[in-house]
Amino acid sequence: MLTPHRPGHRTAAALAVSVAVLLSGCAATGGGSSAATTRATSAPGTGAPSSTSATPSSGPSSATTSVADAVYAHTGAGALTGAATSAKPLVYVPNTVSNTVQVIDPTTYKVIGRFPTGREPQHVVPSWDLKTLWVNDDLGNDLIPIDPRTGKAGRRVAVEDPYNLYFTPDGKYALVMAERLRRIDVRDPHTMKLIRSLPVPCYGVNHADYSADLSFFVASCEFSGKLLVIDKDATKLRKVIDLNAVPTKGATSPQHAHSMGGPKSNLRPGASAMPQDVRLTPDGTRFLAADMLRNGVWVIDARTLKIQRFIHTALGTHGIYPSRDATRLYVSNRDAGSVSVLDAATLKIVATWTIPGGGSPDMGGVSADGTKLWLSGRYHGVVYVFDTRTGKVLRRIPVDAGPHGLAVWPQPGRYSLGHTGNMR
């Protein structure tokens, strides 16, 4: 995941699809630790986790989740709200090596702007209220605001180590993933003034997503091979899920990872997993964590917070993005040059989109109308545009070196939880 510097409402038809998604049972594919059946729970995230490790769970739950509680019910195609309705449709590309952000017109696929940043801009993140886009200058120790109505950058705000940025569900706090400093900084979401910090017992804390009831979030620790369960306002660590303890098929060995250099060389002693992006499934019953070293996706029961199973996808599994109708999940495989498409209900791989000649698809997002998936080509200095109906690569847009957490904006949803568009 890292560079090598350190260790709208749906239509009736779409809702009908959601009913099928929520009511269907499933079984995993791909091989791995276990193959427990998938089930829904009536109140995901209401348990009181306390254990410091996790093992594969077994035994189904009999409760179900209603359509009204569907996680992405407000992020359907074209369902723009609030400040997003006045945003200029653009794609923002932070380039970690070149220390720039480039702006792409999504209708012409041309770069129409560029501005300098601090050192290593990692992600472009929409604010909770959808009024600002924040460029995360990791080593530059600042955040740069962008006015989404114009696409123009504003004055930098001094913030320590902003590798990634999230927001509490009520918009009261900004959560800065201060990866290098091994902490989550709780800040004012407008001024970014520091309020308090939560130290974390791991290395490489960087990606996260909230439970369906918004009472807690799960964050990944890339270099320690662990997931953290933290209360919604980041005041207390509730649980540590140790992925290293569970063997999976198709993994890259830690020894080989270290010899490859780059971010994998930052793996801590004893770690054999590298969790990246974290996303909640559309029915709210499972957290998914992409793993760049295990080369697949972990499935975590959102109620018990135990590992259900592992789905092998391809080398360098990295980002996870739901389709606009919430029936599919797009998983980028950075080292394989491909995207695995998962059925959101069964988590079966239903398609694999391969980039002709290879590539390094990393982070990005789905267009507001749902017809395109935009991903940065981390090691190839390009941006890929996939047709979500066919899987075909429509464009490779040349950009500066090291493109990373690009943001497609505007996106549907009532508010942003952070990253490149974790919308609810």
GROMACS .gro file of C-alpha atoms in nm:
model
  424
    1MET     CA    1   0.000   0.000   0.000
    2LEU     CA    2   0.271   0.242   0.097
    3THR     CA    3   0.567   0.388  -0.077
    4PRO     CA    4   0.899   0.258   0.052
    5HIS     CA    5   0.987   0.544   0.285
    6ARG     CA    6   0.900   0.365   0.612
    7PRO     CA    7   0.784   0.069   0.814
    8GLY     CA    8  -2.906   0.891  -0.356
    9HIS     CA    9  -3.165   0.640  -0.310
   10ARG     CA   10  -3.186   0.344  -0.539
   11THR     CA   11  -3.445   0.288  -0.804
   12ALA     CA   12  -3.719   0.032  -0.742
   13ALA     CA   13  -3.532  -0.215  -0.961
   14ALA     CA   14  -3.212  -0.168  -0.765
   15LEU     CA   15  -3.398  -0.215  -0.439
   16ALA     CA   16  -3.541  -0.539  -0.569
   17VAL     CA   17  -3.188  -0.654  -0.635
   18SER     CA   18  -3.095  -0.554  -0.279
   19VAL     CA   19  -3.371  -0.774  -0.141
   20ALA     CA   20  -3.221  -1.069  -0.321
   21VAL     CA   21  -2.877  -0.977  -0.195
   22LEU     CA   22  -2.990  -0.956   0.163
   23LEU     CA   23  -3.195  -1.273   0.166
   24SER     CA   24  -2.961  -1.507  -0.013
   25GLY     CA   25  -2.724  -1.742   0.166
   26CYS     CA   26  -2.373  -1.795   0.047
   27ALA     CA   27  -2.055  -1.993   0.059
   28ALA     CA   28  -1.704  -1.872  -0.016
   29THR     CA   29  -1.477  -1.963  -0.299
   30GLY     CA   30  -1.108  -1.936  -0.343
   31GLY     CA   31  -0.976  -2.152  -0.066
   32GLY     CA   32  -0.817  -2.041   0.255
   33SER     CA   33  -0.863  -2.082   0.623
   34SER     CA   34  -1.226  -2.193   0.649
   35ALA     CA   35  -1.554  -2.200   0.462
   36ALA     CA   36  -1.824  -2.107   0.710
   37THR     CA   37  -2.157  -2.009   0.560
   38THR     CA   38  -2.237  -1.640   0.535
   39ARG     CA   39  -2.529  -1.507   0.732
   40ALA     CA   40  -2.696  -1.179   0.821
   41THR     CA   41  -2.737  -1.041   1.172
   42SER     CA   42  -3.014  -0.822   1.306
   43ALA     CA   43  -2.783  -0.568   1.465
   44PRO     CA   44  -2.428  -0.578   1.328
   45GLY     CA   45  -2.174  -0.430   1.559
   46THR     CA   46  -2.374  -0.440   1.880
   47GLY     CA   47  -2.159  -0.696   2.053
   48ALA     CA   48  -1.895  -0.613   2.310
   49PRO     CA   49  -1.567  -0.748   2.174
   50SER     CA   50  -1.291  -0.791   2.425
   51SER     CA   51  -1.057  -1.065   2.304
   52THR     CA   52  -0.713  -0.973   2.172
   53SER     CA   53  -0.712  -1.235   1.898
   54ALA     CA   54  -0.953  -1.404   1.660
   55THR     CA   55  -1.007  -1.750   1.518
   56PRO     CA   56  -1.233  -1.869   1.236
   57SER     CA   57  -1.595  -1.875   1.345
   58SER     CA   58  -1.856  -2.141   1.287
   59GLY     CA   59  -2.231  -2.175   1.318
   60PRO     CA   60  -2.490  -1.960   1.141
   61SER     CA   61  -2.707  -1.688   1.289
   62SER     CA   62  -3.081  -1.699   1.229
   63ALA     CA   63  -3.147  -1.324   1.222
   64THR     CA   64  -3.171  -1.115   0.907
   65THR     CA   65  -3.104  -0.754   0.806
   66SER     CA   66  -3.386  -0.551   0.652
   67VAL     CA   67  -3.357  -0.365   0.321
   68ALA     CA   68  -3.405  -0.038   0.509
   69ASP     CA   69  -3.073  -0.106   0.683
   70ALA     CA   70  -2.879  -0.170   0.362
   71VAL     CA   71  -2.541  -0.003   0.406
   72TYR     CA   72  -2.522   0.163   0.064
   73ALA     CA   73  -2.892   0.242   0.016
   74HIS     CA   74  -2.810   0.610  -0.034
   75THR     CA   75  -2.517   0.572  -0.272
   76GLY     CA   76  -2.702   0.454  -0.581
   77ALA     CA   77  -2.631   0.586  -0.931
   78GLY     CA   78  -2.684   0.960  -0.960
   79ALA     CA   79  -2.804   1.007  -0.601
   80LEU     CA   80  -2.603   1.323  -0.532
   81THR     CA   81  -2.696   1.526  -0.225
   82GLY     CA   82  -2.602   1.851  -0.056
   83ALA     CA   83  -2.277   2.015  -0.159
   84ALA     CA   84  -2.202   1.732  -0.402
   85THR     CA   85  -2.475   1.860  -0.634
   86SER     CA   86  -2.275   2.175  -0.705
   87ALA     CA   87  -1.937   2.005  -0.743
   88LYS     CA   88  -1.761   2.011  -1.080
   89PRO     CA   89  -1.723   1.654  -1.212
   90LEU     CA   90  -1.348   1.588  -1.195
   91VAL     CA   91  -1.098   1.318  -1.102
   92TYR     CA   92  -0.814   1.409  -0.867
   93VAL     CA   93  -0.487   1.212  -0.878
   94PRO     CA   94  -0.228   1.247  -0.599
   95ASN     CA   95   0.119   1.146  -0.720
   96THR     CA   96   0.340   1.027  -0.435
   97VAL     CA   97   0.670   1.036  -0.624
   98SER     CA   98   0.617   1.361  -0.815
   99ASN     CA   99   0.454   1.547  -0.523
  100THR     CA  100   0.171   1.676  -0.736
  101VAL     CA  101  -0.203   1.645  -0.777
  102GLN     CA  102  -0.337   1.627  -1.130
  103VAL     CA  103  -0.695   1.697  -1.232
  104ILE     CA  104  -0.866   1.494  -1.505
  105ASP     CA  105  -1.180   1.583  -1.698
  106PRO     CA  106  -1.380   1.256  -1.689
  107THR     CA  107  -1.566   1.341  -2.012
  108THR     CA  108  -1.255   1.396  -2.226
  109TYR     CA  109  -1.014   1.178  -2.022
  110LYS     CA  110  -0.759   1.461  -2.040
  111VAL     CA  111  -0.545   1.611  -1.765
  112ILE     CA  112  -0.664   1.970  -1.736
  113GLY     CA  113  -0.477   2.084  -1.426
  114ARG     CA  114  -0.187   2.023  -1.190
  115PHE     CA  115  -0.070   2.176  -0.864
  116PRO     CA  116   0.228   2.106  -0.635
  117THR     CA  117   0.185   1.944  -0.294
  118GLY     CA  118   0.398   1.861   0.006
  119ARG     CA  119   0.597   1.538   0.024
  120GLU     CA  120   0.412   1.220  -0.068
  121PRO     CA  121   0.048   1.309  -0.124
  122GLN     CA  122  -0.128   0.980  -0.053
  123HIS     CA  123  -0.505   1.024  -0.089
  124VAL     CA  124  -0.764   1.282  -0.189
  125VAL     CA  125  -1.047   1.259   0.066
  126PRO     CA  126  -1.397   1.413   0.059
  127SER     CA  127  -1.496   1.581   0.385
  128TRP     CA  128  -1.795   1.458   0.586
  129ASP     CA  129  -2.010   1.750   0.471
  130LEU     CA  130  -1.900   1.704   0.106
  131LYS     CA  131  -1.783   2.067   0.088
  132THR     CA  132  -1.407   2.010   0.074
  133LEU     CA  133  -1.161   1.761  -0.071
  134TRP     CA  134  -0.848   1.712   0.139
  135VAL     CA  135  -0.510   1.613  -0.008
  136ASN     CA  136  -0.316   1.405   0.247
  137ASP     CA  137   0.052   1.506   0.233
  138ASP     CA  138   0.201   1.230   0.444
  139LEU     CA  139   0.566   1.329   0.476
  140GLY     CA  140   0.479   1.692   0.405
  141ASN     CA  141   0.283   1.701   0.731
  142ASP     CA  142  -0.006   1.897   0.591
  143LEU     CA  143  -0.353   1.878   0.438
  144ILE     CA  144  -0.440   2.078   0.128
  145PRO     CA  145  -0.807   2.175   0.082
  146ILE     CA  146  -0.963   2.168  -0.265
  147ASP     CA  147  -1.284   2.351  -0.350
  148PRO     CA  148  -1.485   2.087  -0.541
  149ARG     CA  149  -1.691   2.359  -0.711
  150THR     CA  150  -1.383   2.484  -0.895
  151GLY     CA  151  -1.118   2.213  -0.855
  152LYS     CA  152  -0.877   2.472  -0.714
  153ALA     CA  153  -0.646   2.413  -0.419
  154GLY     CA  154  -0.643   2.634  -0.110
  155ARG     CA  155  -0.391   2.711   0.163
  156ARG     CA  156  -0.216   2.421   0.334
  157VAL     CA  157  -0.308   2.326   0.689
  158ALA     CA  158  -0.031   2.192   0.914
  159VAL     CA  159  -0.117   1.836   1.029
  160GLU     CA  160   0.127   1.570   1.147
  161ASP     CA  161   0.161   1.258   0.935
  162PRO     CA  162  -0.176   1.252   0.754
  163TYR     CA  163  -0.141   0.924   0.567
  164ASN     CA  164  -0.518   0.883   0.543
  165LEU     CA  165  -0.824   1.067   0.667
  166TYR     CA  166  -1.163   0.956   0.797
  167PHE     CA  167  -1.460   1.117   0.974
  168THR     CA  168  -1.690   1.007   1.254
  169PRO     CA  169  -2.044   0.924   1.133
  170ASP     CA  170  -2.191   1.238   1.292
  171GLY     CA  171  -1.926   1.460   1.134
  172LYS     CA  172  -1.806   1.580   1.474
  173TYR     CA  173  -1.447   1.466   1.434
  174ALA     CA  174  -1.186   1.409   1.168
  175LEU     CA  175  -0.969   1.100   1.221
  176VAL     CA  176  -0.616   1.129   1.087
  177MET     CA  177  -0.440   0.798   1.035
  178ALA     CA  178  -0.097   0.904   1.156
  179GLU     CA  179   0.068   0.587   1.038
  180ARG     CA  180   0.431   0.679   1.099
  181LEU     CA  181   0.351   0.800   1.450
  182ARG     CA  182   0.147   0.487   1.536
  183ARG     CA  183  -0.163   0.674   1.641
  184ILE     CA  184  -0.503   0.800   1.529
  185ASP     CA  185  -0.536   1.175   1.577
  186VAL     CA  186  -0.882   1.311   1.652
  187ARG     CA  187  -0.917   1.659   1.504
  188ASP     CA  188  -1.169   1.932   1.437
  189PRO     CA  189  -1.313   1.841   1.093
  190HIS     CA  190  -1.296   2.202   0.969
  191THR     CA  191  -0.988   2.361   1.124
  192MET     CA  192  -0.802   2.030   1.173
  193LYS     CA  193  -0.694   2.143   1.519
  194LEU     CA  194  -0.577   1.846   1.730
  195ILE     CA  195  -0.822   1.742   2.003
  196ARG     CA  196  -0.666   1.417   2.125
  197SER     CA  197  -0.472   1.112   2.006
  198LEU     CA  198  -0.530   0.738   2.035
  199PRO     CA  199  -0.204   0.537   2.032
  200VAL     CA  200  -0.234   0.207   1.845
  201PRO     CA  201  -0.046  -0.117   1.924
  202CYS     CA  202   0.067  -0.185   1.568
  203TYR     CA  203   0.256  -0.053   1.268
  204GLY     CA  204   0.103   0.085   0.950
  205VAL     CA  205  -0.246   0.187   1.060
  206ASN     CA  206  -0.405   0.332   0.747
  207HIS     CA  207  -0.747   0.214   0.616
  208ALA     CA  208  -1.084   0.173   0.787
  209ASP     CA  209  -1.460   0.142   0.761
  210TYR     CA  210  -1.754   0.167   1.001
  211SER     CA  211  -2.006  -0.094   1.110
  212ALA     CA  212  -2.365  -0.083   0.982
  213ASP     CA  213  -2.490   0.069   1.308
  214LEU     CA  214  -2.196   0.314   1.303
  215SER     CA  215  -2.094   0.225   1.659
  216PHE     CA  216  -1.736   0.126   1.576
  217PHE     CA  217  -1.484   0.097   1.296
  218VAL     CA  218  -1.228  -0.159   1.185
  219ALA     CA  219  -0.884  -0.030   1.085
  220SER     CA  220  -0.600  -0.216   0.914
  221CYS     CA  221  -0.241  -0.230   1.039
  222GLU     CA  222  -0.047  -0.298   0.722
  223PHE     CA  223   0.297  -0.383   0.861
  224SER     CA  224   0.181  -0.579   1.165
  225GLY     CA  225  -0.077  -0.801   0.991
  226LYS     CA  226  -0.359  -0.704   1.225
  227LEU     CA  227  -0.700  -0.536   1.230
  228LEU     CA  228  -0.807  -0.301   1.507
  229VAL     CA  229  -1.163  -0.262   1.635
  230ILE     CA  230  -1.214   0.089   1.773
  231ASP     CA  231  -1.519   0.274   1.908
  232LYS     CA  232  -1.678   0.532   1.675
  233ASP     CA  233  -1.508   0.838   1.825
  234ALA     CA  234  -1.164   0.675   1.852
  235THR     CA  235  -1.144   0.689   2.230
  236LYS     CA  236  -1.076   0.321   2.300
  237LEU     CA  237  -0.934   0.011   2.135
  238ARG     CA  238  -1.192  -0.266   2.170
  239LYS     CA  239  -1.020  -0.558   2.005
  240VAL     CA  240  -0.721  -0.671   1.799
  241ILE     CA  241  -0.777  -0.929   1.525
  242ASP     CA  242  -0.453  -1.111   1.449
  243LEU     CA  243  -0.451  -1.221   1.085
  244ASN     CA  244  -0.104  -1.370   1.114
  245ALA     CA  245  -0.237  -1.660   1.319
  246VAL     CA  246  -0.453  -1.797   1.036
  247PRO     CA  247  -0.284  -1.980   0.744
  248THR     CA  248  -0.416  -1.924   0.391
  249LYS     CA  249  -0.342  -2.064   0.049
  250GLY     CA  250  -0.167  -1.863  -0.223
  251ALA     CA  251   0.023  -1.634   0.012
  252THR     CA  252   0.353  -1.460  -0.055
  253SER     CA  253   0.607  -1.554   0.210
  254PRO     CA  254   0.741  -1.280   0.438
  255GLN     CA  255   1.094  -1.373   0.332
  256HIS     CA  256   1.010  -1.321  -0.034
  257ALA     CA  257   0.824  -1.002   0.050
  258HIS     CA  258   1.131  -0.852   0.216
  259SER     CA  259   1.346  -0.937  -0.084
  260MET     CA  260   1.105  -0.753  -0.314
  261GLY     CA  261   1.174  -0.416  -0.154
  262GLY     CA  262   0.915  -0.140  -0.165
  263PRO     CA  263   0.639  -0.129   0.096
  264LYS     CA  264   0.660  -0.503   0.165
  265SER     CA  265   1.009  -0.456   0.306
  266ASN     CA  266   0.848  -0.269   0.597
  267LEU     CA  267   0.676  -0.585   0.722
  268ARG     CA  268   0.740  -0.630   1.094
  269PRO     CA  269   0.907  -0.942   1.238
  270GLY     CA  270   0.651  -1.219   1.285
  271ALA     CA  271   0.398  -1.065   1.048
  272SER     CA  272   0.278  -1.272   0.752
  273ALA     CA  273  -0.024  -1.062   0.646
  274MET     CA  274  -0.052  -0.708   0.503
  275PRO     CA  275  -0.413  -0.584   0.529
  276GLN     CA  276  -0.497  -0.284   0.314
  277ASP     CA  277  -0.840  -0.144   0.229
  278VAL     CA  278  -1.131  -0.226   0.463
  279ARG     CA  279  -1.495  -0.224   0.348
  280LEU     CA  280  -1.827  -0.331   0.496
  281THR     CA  281  -2.043  -0.554   0.276
  282PRO     CA  282  -2.371  -0.404   0.149
  283ASP     CA  283  -2.580  -0.611   0.391
  284GLY     CA  284  -2.369  -0.496   0.684
  285THR     CA  285  -2.286  -0.846   0.808
  286ARG     CA  286  -1.921  -0.872   0.710
  287PHE     CA  287  -1.609  -0.661   0.700
  288LEU     CA  288  -1.374  -0.728   0.410
  289ALA     CA  289  -1.003  -0.657   0.431
  290ALA     CA  290  -0.784  -0.672   0.121
  291ASP     CA  291  -0.446  -0.831   0.191
  292MET     CA  292  -0.149  -0.751  -0.030
  293LEU     CA  293   0.068  -1.033   0.107
  294ARG     CA  294  -0.192  -1.308   0.141
  295ASN     CA  295  -0.321  -1.208  -0.206
  296GLY     CA  296  -0.688  -1.205  -0.130
  297VAL     CA  297  -0.967  -1.081   0.094
  298TRP     CA  298  -1.034  -1.158   0.460
  299VAL     CA  299  -1.398  -1.197   0.562
  300ILE     CA  300  -1.473  -1.086   0.919
  301ASP     CA  301  -1.811  -1.144   1.086
  302ALA     CA  302  -1.933  -0.794   1.178
  303ARG     CA  303  -2.122  -0.922   1.484
  304THR     CA  304  -1.872  -1.158   1.643
  305LEU     CA  305  -1.563  -0.996   1.486
  306LYS     CA  306  -1.419  -1.339   1.417
  307ILE     CA  307  -1.253  -1.442   1.094
  308GLN     CA  308  -1.502  -1.633   0.879
  309ARG     CA  309  -1.277  -1.723   0.589
  310PHE     CA  310  -1.033  -1.600   0.326
  311ILE     CA  311  -1.095  -1.552  -0.047
  312HIS     CA  312  -0.791  -1.584  -0.271
  313THR     CA  313  -0.804  -1.335  -0.559
  314ALA     CA  314  -0.463  -1.249  -0.709
  315LEU     CA  315  -0.124  -1.100  -0.627
  316GLY     CA  316  -0.121  -0.775  -0.436
  317THR     CA  317  -0.489  -0.747  -0.343
  318HIS     CA  318  -0.538  -0.386  -0.249
  319GLY     CA  319  -0.861  -0.183  -0.285
  320ILE     CA  320  -1.232  -0.267  -0.248
  321TYR     CA  321  -1.515  -0.069  -0.409
  322PRO     CA  322  -1.891  -0.145  -0.414
  323SER     CA  323  -2.085  -0.102  -0.737
  324ARG     CA  324  -2.355   0.163  -0.744
  325ASP     CA  325  -2.633  -0.096  -0.716
  326ALA     CA  326  -2.440  -0.271  -0.437
  327THR     CA  327  -2.455  -0.610  -0.609
  328ARG     CA  328  -2.085  -0.628  -0.692
  329LEU     CA  329  -1.754  -0.553  -0.522
  330TYR     CA  330  -1.454  -0.450  -0.730
  331VAL     CA  331  -1.122  -0.567  -0.583
  332SER     CA  332  -0.799  -0.430  -0.729
  333ASN     CA  333  -0.499  -0.662  -0.748
  334ARG     CA  334  -0.199  -0.431  -0.773
  335ASP     CA  335   0.073  -0.686  -0.839
  336ALA     CA  336  -0.136  -0.896  -1.078
  337GLY     CA  337  -0.260  -0.613  -1.297
  338SER     CA  338  -0.621  -0.716  -1.257
  339VAL     CA  339  -0.954  -0.649  -1.088
  340SER     CA  340  -1.154  -0.931  -0.926
  341VAL     CA  341  -1.532  -0.881  -0.932
  342LEU     CA  342  -1.713  -1.038  -0.637
  343ASP     CA  343  -2.083  -1.102  -0.601
  344ALA     CA  344  -2.172  -0.892  -0.295
  345ALA     CA  345  -2.405  -1.158  -0.150
  346THR     CA  346  -2.208  -1.477  -0.205
  347LEU     CA  347  -1.859  -1.322  -0.225
  348LYS     CA  348  -1.789  -1.554  -0.517
  349ILE     CA  349  -1.557  -1.427  -0.788
  350VAL     CA  350  -1.783  -1.374  -1.088
  351ALA     CA  351  -1.532  -1.206  -1.322
  352THR     CA  352  -1.168  -1.107  -1.351
  353TRP     CA  353  -1.073  -0.799  -1.550
  354THR     CA  354  -0.713  -0.817  -1.669
  355ILE     CA  355  -0.522  -0.514  -1.791
  356PRO     CA  356  -0.372  -0.600  -2.132
  357GLY     CA  357   0.006  -0.603  -2.100
  358GLY     CA  358  -0.008  -0.579  -1.722
  359GLY     CA  359  -0.044  -0.293  -1.479
  360SER     CA  360  -0.064  -0.192  -1.113
  361PRO     CA  361  -0.426  -0.098  -1.028
  362ASP     CA  362  -0.433   0.058  -0.685
  363MET     CA  363  -0.686   0.300  -0.533
  364GLY     CA  364  -0.973   0.500  -0.682
  365GLY     CA  365  -1.349   0.495  -0.706
  366VAL     CA  366  -1.665   0.436  -0.908
  367SER     CA  367  -1.818   0.712  -1.119
  368ALA     CA  368  -2.141   0.873  -0.999
  369ASP     CA  369  -2.342   0.692  -1.265
  370GLY     CA  370  -2.175   0.360  -1.186
  371THR     CA  371  -2.054   0.290  -1.540
  372LYS     CA  372  -1.682   0.337  -1.480
  373LEU     CA  373  -1.421   0.231  -1.227
  374TRP     CA  374  -1.124   0.465  -1.200
  375LEU     CA  375  -0.800   0.328  -1.051
  376SER     CA  376  -0.450   0.467  -1.022
  377GLY     CA  377  -0.168   0.268  -1.183
  378ARG     CA  378   0.072   0.296  -0.892
  379TYR     CA  379   0.392   0.182  -1.062
  380HIS     CA  380   0.307   0.270  -1.422
  381GLY     CA  381   0.234   0.643  -1.408
  382VAL     CA  382  -0.116   0.604  -1.551
  383VAL     CA  383  -0.480   0.607  -1.450
  384TYR     CA  384  -0.700   0.318  -1.566
  385VAL     CA  385  -1.066   0.362  -1.657
  386PHE     CA  386  -1.266   0.036  -1.663
  387ASP     CA  387  -1.610  -0.011  -1.813
  388THR     CA  388  -1.802  -0.173  -1.525
  389ARG     CA  389  -2.043  -0.342  -1.767
  390THR     CA  390  -1.778  -0.521  -1.974
  391GLY     CA  391  -1.458  -0.503  -1.768
  392LYS     CA  392  -1.276  -0.350  -2.063
  393VAL     CA  393  -1.004  -0.092  -2.003
  394LEU     CA  394  -1.143   0.214  -2.178
  395ARG     CA  395  -0.848   0.445  -2.119
  396ARG     CA  396  -0.496   0.461  -1.982
  397ILE     CA  397  -0.434   0.823  -1.896
  398PRO     CA  398  -0.066   0.921  -1.849
  399VAL     CA  399   0.001   1.105  -1.521
  400ASP     CA  400   0.299   1.191  -1.305
  401ALA     CA  401   0.497   0.928  -1.113
  402GLY     CA  402   0.344   0.734  -0.826
  403PRO     CA  403  -0.032   0.789  -0.861
  404HIS     CA  404  -0.211   0.663  -0.551
  405GLY     CA  405  -0.544   0.740  -0.378
  406LEU     CA  406  -0.732   0.913  -0.655
  407ALA     CA  407  -1.079   1.052  -0.592
  408VAL     CA  408  -1.367   1.057  -0.839
  409TRP     CA  409  -1.591   1.350  -0.744
  410PRO     CA  410  -1.877   1.406  -0.693
  411GLN     CA  411  -2.007   1.075  -0.562
  412PRO     CA  412  -2.356   0.977  -0.439
  413GLY     CA  413  -2.425   0.962  -0.067
  414ARG     CA  414  -2.548   1.168   0.227
  415TYR     CA  415  -2.205   1.203   0.390
  416SER     CA  416  -1.845   1.084   0.360
  417LEU     CA  417  -1.671   0.862   0.613
  418GLY     CA  418  -1.340   0.938   0.442
  419HIS     CA  419  -1.075   0.769   0.229
  420THR     CA  420  -1.136   0.822  -0.144
  421GLY     CA  421  -1.512   0.809  -0.096
  422ASN     CA  422  -1.647   0.572   0.170
  423MET     CA  423  -1.997   0.710   0.132
  424ARG     CA  424  -2.312   0.637   0.330
   0.00000   0.00000   0.00000
